[in-house]
Short mmCIF file of C-alpha atoms in Angstrom, two decimals:
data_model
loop_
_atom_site.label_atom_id
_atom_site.label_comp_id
_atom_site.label_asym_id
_atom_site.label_seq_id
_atom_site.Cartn_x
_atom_site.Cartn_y
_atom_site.Cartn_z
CA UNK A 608 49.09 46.48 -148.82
CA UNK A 609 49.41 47.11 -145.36
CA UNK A 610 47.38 50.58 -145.55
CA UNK A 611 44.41 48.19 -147.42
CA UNK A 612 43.87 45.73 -144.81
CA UNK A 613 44.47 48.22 -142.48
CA UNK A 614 41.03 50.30 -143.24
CA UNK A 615 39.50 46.58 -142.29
CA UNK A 616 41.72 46.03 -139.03
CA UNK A 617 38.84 44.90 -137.06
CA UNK A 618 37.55 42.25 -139.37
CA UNK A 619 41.24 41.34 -139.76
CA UNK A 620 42.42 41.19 -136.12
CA UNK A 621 38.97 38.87 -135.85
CA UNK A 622 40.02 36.46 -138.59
CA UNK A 623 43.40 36.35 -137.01
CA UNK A 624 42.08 35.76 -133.65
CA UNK A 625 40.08 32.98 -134.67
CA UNK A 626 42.97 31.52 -136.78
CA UNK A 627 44.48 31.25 -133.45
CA UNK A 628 42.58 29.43 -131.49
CA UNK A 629 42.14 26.92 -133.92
CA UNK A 630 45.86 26.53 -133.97
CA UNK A 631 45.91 26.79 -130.21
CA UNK A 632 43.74 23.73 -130.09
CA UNK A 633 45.42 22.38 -133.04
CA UNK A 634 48.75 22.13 -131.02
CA UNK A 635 46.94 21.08 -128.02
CA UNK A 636 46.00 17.69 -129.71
CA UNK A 637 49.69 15.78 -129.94
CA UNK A 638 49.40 16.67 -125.99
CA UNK A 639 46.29 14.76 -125.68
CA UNK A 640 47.60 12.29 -128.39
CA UNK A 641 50.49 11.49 -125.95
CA UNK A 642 48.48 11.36 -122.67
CA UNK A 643 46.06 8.88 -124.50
CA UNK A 644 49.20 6.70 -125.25
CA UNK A 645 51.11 6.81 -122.25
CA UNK A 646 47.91 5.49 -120.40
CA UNK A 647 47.05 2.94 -122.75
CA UNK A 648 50.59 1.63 -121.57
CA UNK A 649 49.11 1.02 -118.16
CA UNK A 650 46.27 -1.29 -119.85
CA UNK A 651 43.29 0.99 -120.09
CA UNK A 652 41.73 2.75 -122.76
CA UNK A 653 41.69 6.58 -121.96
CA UNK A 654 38.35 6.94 -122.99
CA UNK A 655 37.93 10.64 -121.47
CA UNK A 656 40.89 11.65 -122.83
CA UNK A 657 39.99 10.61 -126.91
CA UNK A 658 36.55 11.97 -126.45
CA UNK A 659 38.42 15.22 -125.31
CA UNK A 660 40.71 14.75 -128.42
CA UNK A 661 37.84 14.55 -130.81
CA UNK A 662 35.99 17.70 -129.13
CA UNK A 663 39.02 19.87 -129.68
CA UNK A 664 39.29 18.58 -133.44
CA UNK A 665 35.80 19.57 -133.59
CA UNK A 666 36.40 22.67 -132.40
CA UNK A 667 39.40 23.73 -134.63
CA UNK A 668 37.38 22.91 -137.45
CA UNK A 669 34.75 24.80 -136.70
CA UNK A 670 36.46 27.97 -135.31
CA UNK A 671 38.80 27.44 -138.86
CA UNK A 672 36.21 27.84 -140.83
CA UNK A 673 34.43 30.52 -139.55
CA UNK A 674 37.97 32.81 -139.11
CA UNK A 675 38.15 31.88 -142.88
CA UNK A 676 34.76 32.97 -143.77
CA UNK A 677 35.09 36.29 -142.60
CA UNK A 678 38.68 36.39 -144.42
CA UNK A 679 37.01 35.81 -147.51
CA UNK A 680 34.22 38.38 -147.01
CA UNK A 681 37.01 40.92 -145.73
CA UNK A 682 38.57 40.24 -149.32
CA UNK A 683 35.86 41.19 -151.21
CA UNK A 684 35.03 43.65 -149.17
CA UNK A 685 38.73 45.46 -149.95
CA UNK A 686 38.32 44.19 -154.01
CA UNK A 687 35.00 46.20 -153.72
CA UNK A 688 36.21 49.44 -152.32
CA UNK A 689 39.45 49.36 -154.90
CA UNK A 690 36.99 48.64 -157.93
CA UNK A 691 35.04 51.93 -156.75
CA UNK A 692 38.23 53.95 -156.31
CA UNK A 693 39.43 53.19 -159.54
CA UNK A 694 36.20 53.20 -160.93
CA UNK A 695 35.98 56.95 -159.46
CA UNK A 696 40.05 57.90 -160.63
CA UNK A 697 39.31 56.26 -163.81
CA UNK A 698 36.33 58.60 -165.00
CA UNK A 699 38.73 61.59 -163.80
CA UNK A 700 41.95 61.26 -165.07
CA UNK A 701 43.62 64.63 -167.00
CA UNK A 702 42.58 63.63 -171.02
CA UNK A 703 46.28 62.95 -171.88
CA UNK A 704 46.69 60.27 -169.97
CA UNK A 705 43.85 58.27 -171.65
CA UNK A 706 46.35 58.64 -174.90
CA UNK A 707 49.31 57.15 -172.39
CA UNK A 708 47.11 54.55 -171.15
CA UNK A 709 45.11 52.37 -173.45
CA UNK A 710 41.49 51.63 -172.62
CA UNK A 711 42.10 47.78 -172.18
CA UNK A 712 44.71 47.86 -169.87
CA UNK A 713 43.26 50.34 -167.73
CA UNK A 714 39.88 47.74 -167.76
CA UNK A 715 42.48 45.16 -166.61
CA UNK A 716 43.84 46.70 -163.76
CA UNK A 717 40.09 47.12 -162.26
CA UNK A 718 39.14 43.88 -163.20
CA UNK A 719 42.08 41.43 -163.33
CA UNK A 720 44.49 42.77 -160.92
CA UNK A 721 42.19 43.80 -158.24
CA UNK A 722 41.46 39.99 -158.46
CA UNK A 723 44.49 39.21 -157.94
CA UNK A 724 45.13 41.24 -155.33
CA UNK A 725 41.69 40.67 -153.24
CA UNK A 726 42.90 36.60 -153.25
CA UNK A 727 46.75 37.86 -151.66
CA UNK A 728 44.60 40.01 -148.73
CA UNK A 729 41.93 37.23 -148.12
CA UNK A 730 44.47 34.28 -148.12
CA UNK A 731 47.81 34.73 -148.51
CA UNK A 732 48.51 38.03 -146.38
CA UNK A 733 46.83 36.62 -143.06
CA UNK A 734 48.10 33.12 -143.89
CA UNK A 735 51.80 34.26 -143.86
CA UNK A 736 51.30 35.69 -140.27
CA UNK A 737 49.28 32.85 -138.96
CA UNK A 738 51.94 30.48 -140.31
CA UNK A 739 55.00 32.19 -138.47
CA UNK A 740 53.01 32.09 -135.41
CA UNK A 741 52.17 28.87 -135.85
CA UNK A 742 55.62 27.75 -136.79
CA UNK A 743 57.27 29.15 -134.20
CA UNK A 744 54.84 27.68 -131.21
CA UNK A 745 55.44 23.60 -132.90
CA UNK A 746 58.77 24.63 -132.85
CA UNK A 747 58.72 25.48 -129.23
CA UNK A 748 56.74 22.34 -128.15
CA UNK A 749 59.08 20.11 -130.39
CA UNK A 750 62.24 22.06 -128.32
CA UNK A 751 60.65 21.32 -124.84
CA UNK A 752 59.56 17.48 -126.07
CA UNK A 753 63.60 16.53 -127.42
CA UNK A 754 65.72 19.42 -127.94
CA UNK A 755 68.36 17.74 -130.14
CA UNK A 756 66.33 16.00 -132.80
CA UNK A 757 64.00 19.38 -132.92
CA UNK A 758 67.54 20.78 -134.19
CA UNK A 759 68.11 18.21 -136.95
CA UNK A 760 64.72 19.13 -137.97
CA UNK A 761 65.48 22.34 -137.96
CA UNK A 762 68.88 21.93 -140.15
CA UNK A 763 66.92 20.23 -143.06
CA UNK A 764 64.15 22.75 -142.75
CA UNK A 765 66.63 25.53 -143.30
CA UNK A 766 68.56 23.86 -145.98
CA UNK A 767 65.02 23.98 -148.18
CA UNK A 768 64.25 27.29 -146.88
CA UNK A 769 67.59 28.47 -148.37
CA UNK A 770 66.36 26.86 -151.79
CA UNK A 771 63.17 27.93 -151.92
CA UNK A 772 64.47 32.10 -151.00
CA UNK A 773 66.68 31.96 -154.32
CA UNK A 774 63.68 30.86 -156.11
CA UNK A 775 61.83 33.31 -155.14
CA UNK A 776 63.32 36.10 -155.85
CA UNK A 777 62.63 36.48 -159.51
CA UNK A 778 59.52 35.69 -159.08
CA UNK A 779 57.45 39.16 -158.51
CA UNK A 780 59.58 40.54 -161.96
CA UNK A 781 58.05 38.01 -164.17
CA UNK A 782 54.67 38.60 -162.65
CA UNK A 783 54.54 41.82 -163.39
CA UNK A 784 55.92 41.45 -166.75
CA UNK A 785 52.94 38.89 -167.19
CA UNK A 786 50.24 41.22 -165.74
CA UNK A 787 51.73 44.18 -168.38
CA UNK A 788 51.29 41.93 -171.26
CA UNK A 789 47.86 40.73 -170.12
CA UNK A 790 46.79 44.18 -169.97
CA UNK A 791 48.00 45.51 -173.42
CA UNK A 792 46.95 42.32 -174.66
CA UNK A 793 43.56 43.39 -173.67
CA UNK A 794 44.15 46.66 -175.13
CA UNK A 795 45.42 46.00 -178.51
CA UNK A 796 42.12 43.41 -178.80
CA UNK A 797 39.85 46.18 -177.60
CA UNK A 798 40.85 48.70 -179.82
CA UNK A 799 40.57 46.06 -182.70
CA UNK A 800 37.59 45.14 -182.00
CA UNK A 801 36.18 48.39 -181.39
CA UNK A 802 37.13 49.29 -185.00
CA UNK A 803 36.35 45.59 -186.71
CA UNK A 804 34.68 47.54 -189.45
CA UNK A 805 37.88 49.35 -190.69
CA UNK A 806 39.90 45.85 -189.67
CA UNK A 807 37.76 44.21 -192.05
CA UNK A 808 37.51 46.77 -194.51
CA UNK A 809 41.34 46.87 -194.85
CA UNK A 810 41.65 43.41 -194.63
CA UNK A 811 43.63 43.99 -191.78
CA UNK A 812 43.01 40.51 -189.11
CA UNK A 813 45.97 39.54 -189.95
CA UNK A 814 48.03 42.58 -188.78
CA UNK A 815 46.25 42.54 -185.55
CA UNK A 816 46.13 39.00 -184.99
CA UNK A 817 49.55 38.47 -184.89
CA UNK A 818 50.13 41.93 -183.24
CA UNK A 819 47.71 40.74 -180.05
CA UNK A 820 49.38 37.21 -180.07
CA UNK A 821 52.79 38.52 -179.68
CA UNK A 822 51.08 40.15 -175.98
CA UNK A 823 49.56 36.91 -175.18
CA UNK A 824 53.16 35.14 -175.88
CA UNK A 825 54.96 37.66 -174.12
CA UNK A 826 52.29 37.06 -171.14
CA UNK A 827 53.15 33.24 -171.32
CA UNK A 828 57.43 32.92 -171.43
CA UNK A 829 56.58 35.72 -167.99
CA UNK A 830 54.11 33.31 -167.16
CA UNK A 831 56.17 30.41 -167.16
CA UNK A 832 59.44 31.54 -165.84
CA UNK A 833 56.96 32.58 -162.96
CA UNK A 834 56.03 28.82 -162.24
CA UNK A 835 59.58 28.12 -163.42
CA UNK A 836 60.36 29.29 -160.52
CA UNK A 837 57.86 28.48 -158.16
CA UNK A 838 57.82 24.72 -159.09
CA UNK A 839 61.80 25.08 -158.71
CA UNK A 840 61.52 24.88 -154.94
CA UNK A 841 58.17 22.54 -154.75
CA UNK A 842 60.73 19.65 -154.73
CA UNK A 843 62.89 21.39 -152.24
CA UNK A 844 59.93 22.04 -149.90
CA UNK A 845 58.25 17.99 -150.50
CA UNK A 846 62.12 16.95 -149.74
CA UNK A 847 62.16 18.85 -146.72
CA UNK A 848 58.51 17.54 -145.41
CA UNK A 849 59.37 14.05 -146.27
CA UNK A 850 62.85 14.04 -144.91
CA UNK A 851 61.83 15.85 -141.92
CA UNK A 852 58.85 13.01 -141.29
CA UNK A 853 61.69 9.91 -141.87
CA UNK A 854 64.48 11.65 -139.69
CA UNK A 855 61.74 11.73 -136.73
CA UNK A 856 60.77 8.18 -137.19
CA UNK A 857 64.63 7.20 -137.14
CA UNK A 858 66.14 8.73 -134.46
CA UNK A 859 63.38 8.74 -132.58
CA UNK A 860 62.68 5.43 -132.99
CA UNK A 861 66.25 4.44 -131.82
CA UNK A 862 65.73 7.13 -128.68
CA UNK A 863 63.00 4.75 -127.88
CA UNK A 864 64.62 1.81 -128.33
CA UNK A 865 67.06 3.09 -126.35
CA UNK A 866 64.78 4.03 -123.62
CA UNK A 867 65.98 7.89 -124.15
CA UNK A 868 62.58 8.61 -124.61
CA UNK A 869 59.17 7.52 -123.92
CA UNK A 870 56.88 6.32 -126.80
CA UNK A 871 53.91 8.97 -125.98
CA UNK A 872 56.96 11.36 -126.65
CA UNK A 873 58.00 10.23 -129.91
CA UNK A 874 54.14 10.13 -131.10
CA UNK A 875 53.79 13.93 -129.93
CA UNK A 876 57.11 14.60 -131.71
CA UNK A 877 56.14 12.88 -134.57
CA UNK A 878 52.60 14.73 -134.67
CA UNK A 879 54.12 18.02 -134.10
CA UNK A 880 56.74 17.18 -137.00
CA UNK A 881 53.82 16.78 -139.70
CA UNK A 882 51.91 19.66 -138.31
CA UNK A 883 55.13 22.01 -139.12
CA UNK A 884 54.91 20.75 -142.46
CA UNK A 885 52.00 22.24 -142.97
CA UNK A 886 52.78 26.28 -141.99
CA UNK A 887 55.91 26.02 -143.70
CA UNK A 888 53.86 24.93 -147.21
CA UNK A 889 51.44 27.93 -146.41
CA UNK A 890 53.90 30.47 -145.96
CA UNK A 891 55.82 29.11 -148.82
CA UNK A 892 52.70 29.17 -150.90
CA UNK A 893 51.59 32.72 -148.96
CA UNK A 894 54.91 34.75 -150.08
CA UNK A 895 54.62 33.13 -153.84
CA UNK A 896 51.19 34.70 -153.67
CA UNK A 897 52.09 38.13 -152.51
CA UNK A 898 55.06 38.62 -155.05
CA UNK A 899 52.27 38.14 -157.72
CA UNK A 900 50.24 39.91 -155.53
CA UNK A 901 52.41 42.98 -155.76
CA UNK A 902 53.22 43.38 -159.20
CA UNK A 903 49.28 43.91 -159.90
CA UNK A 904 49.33 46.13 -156.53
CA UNK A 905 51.83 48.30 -158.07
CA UNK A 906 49.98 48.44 -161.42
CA UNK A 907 46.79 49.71 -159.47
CA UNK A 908 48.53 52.13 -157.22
CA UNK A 909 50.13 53.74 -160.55
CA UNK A 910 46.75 54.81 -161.14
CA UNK A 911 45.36 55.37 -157.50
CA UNK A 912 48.55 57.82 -156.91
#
């Protein structure tokens, strides 16, 4: 995967770049956020400071959705060149392996898993990086702003992380299982089809039906103990966002009250705590991607190789 994108480096490192600086001025805006407060404590509105606030919003969304725009063309760009190469592979492989390989599945792989895999380059592989970076500059900020509730926010982060790593790991067998029945489901239906006169002839639907059907069920118990296990650590991820959201409020609410800590502090805090929500969701959501990802990279590659 890394030699594919790596042919498009330069459109890549752009959609990377741009990814972050709109996550440089995403972080930037619980900054403003708690400037804007701690001067509205004095009795004035900041109005400099919001109309700052809503340019840099502005901004990110713009710049977001321009780095995402050339992800998406760099995508197709990659499913285009792997269609041609297999295309091109396809129309010279040594005769016995079109008797290994029936014609179906080997339509499947250039159709239906380069699909797959053009969604995993344009979204998930970049997303995964931007994420950690991300991640790892709110976790900074939230260190700097109160150091010892950024660790109980880190304790029930890694308690779901834990969760949500044992779920994953069965994750890119049963995709590939799934993706191998799809594709001789497709080939047992294009052979029958392709000889529907003799099918018919010999009174033979039956036969096939049920022969194509048991592919198609094979493709959905994969199928499902894929999102078995996916949707296994949802909950543990919408635990850990929630919990993480209340435990901020909480204790930082009682550092207030306290007078530990200021209340432009806690609003920064508690900005920065929803914003880490999100990365964590997107790299959750990025590696799920990429095991599926690889099972129909490996089913291309045993024909590319």
């Amino acid at each position: 995967m890394l030699a594919l994108v790596g042919h498009h480096r330069r459109a890549v490192g752009l959609a990377i770049l741009l990814t972050l600086a709109g996550t440089g001025l995403e972080l930037a805006q619980p900054l403003l956020a708690r400037k804007a407060v701690t001067a509205a404590g004095t009795g004035a509105l900041p109005w400099r400071l919001i109309a700052l606030l809503a340019a840099v919003f502005c901004a990110q969304a713009l710049i977001g959705a321009v780095g995402r725009f050339v992800l998406e063309r760099t995508g197709e760009g990659i499913m285009l060149g792997l269609r041609r190469s297999l295309v091109h592979r396809l129309l010279r492989l040594p005769m016995p392996a079109y008797d290994q390989h029936r014609t179906g599945d080997l339509v499947a792989r250039t159709s239906t898993d380069t699909t797959v895999l053009r969604n995993v380059i344009a979204q998930s592989f970049v997303d995964l990086l931007t994420a950690g970076i991300t991640t790892i500059g709110i976790l900074a900020l939230m260190i700097w702003l109160d150091p010892m509730l950024c660790l109980l926010v880190l304790a029930t982060v890694v308690v779901a992380a834990l969760v949500v790593a044992g779920a994953l790991r069965g994750m890119r067998a049963a995709t590939e299982h799934s993706q191998a029945h799809t594709g001789a489901m497709a080939a047992d239906l294009d052979r029958a089809l392709t000889a529907i006169a003799t099918v018919r002839s010999s009174r033979a639907e039956h036969r096939e039906t049920k022969r194509i059907s048991a592919q198609a069920e094979g493709a959905y118990r994969s199928g499902v103990r894929a999102a078995k296990l996916a949707h296994l650590a949802d909950p543990a991820m919408d635990l850990a966002a929630n919990g993480v959201l209340v435990l901020v409020m909480l204790v930082g609410g009682l550092r207030v009250a306290r007078g530990q800590a200021s209340l432009g502090d806690l609003v920064a805090f508690l900005l920065y705590a929803s914003y880490l929500v999100g990365p964590l969701m997107t790299a959750f959501y990025a590696i799920t991607h990429i095991q599926r990802g690889m099972g129909a990279l490996q089913r291309i590659w045993d024909i590319l190789t």
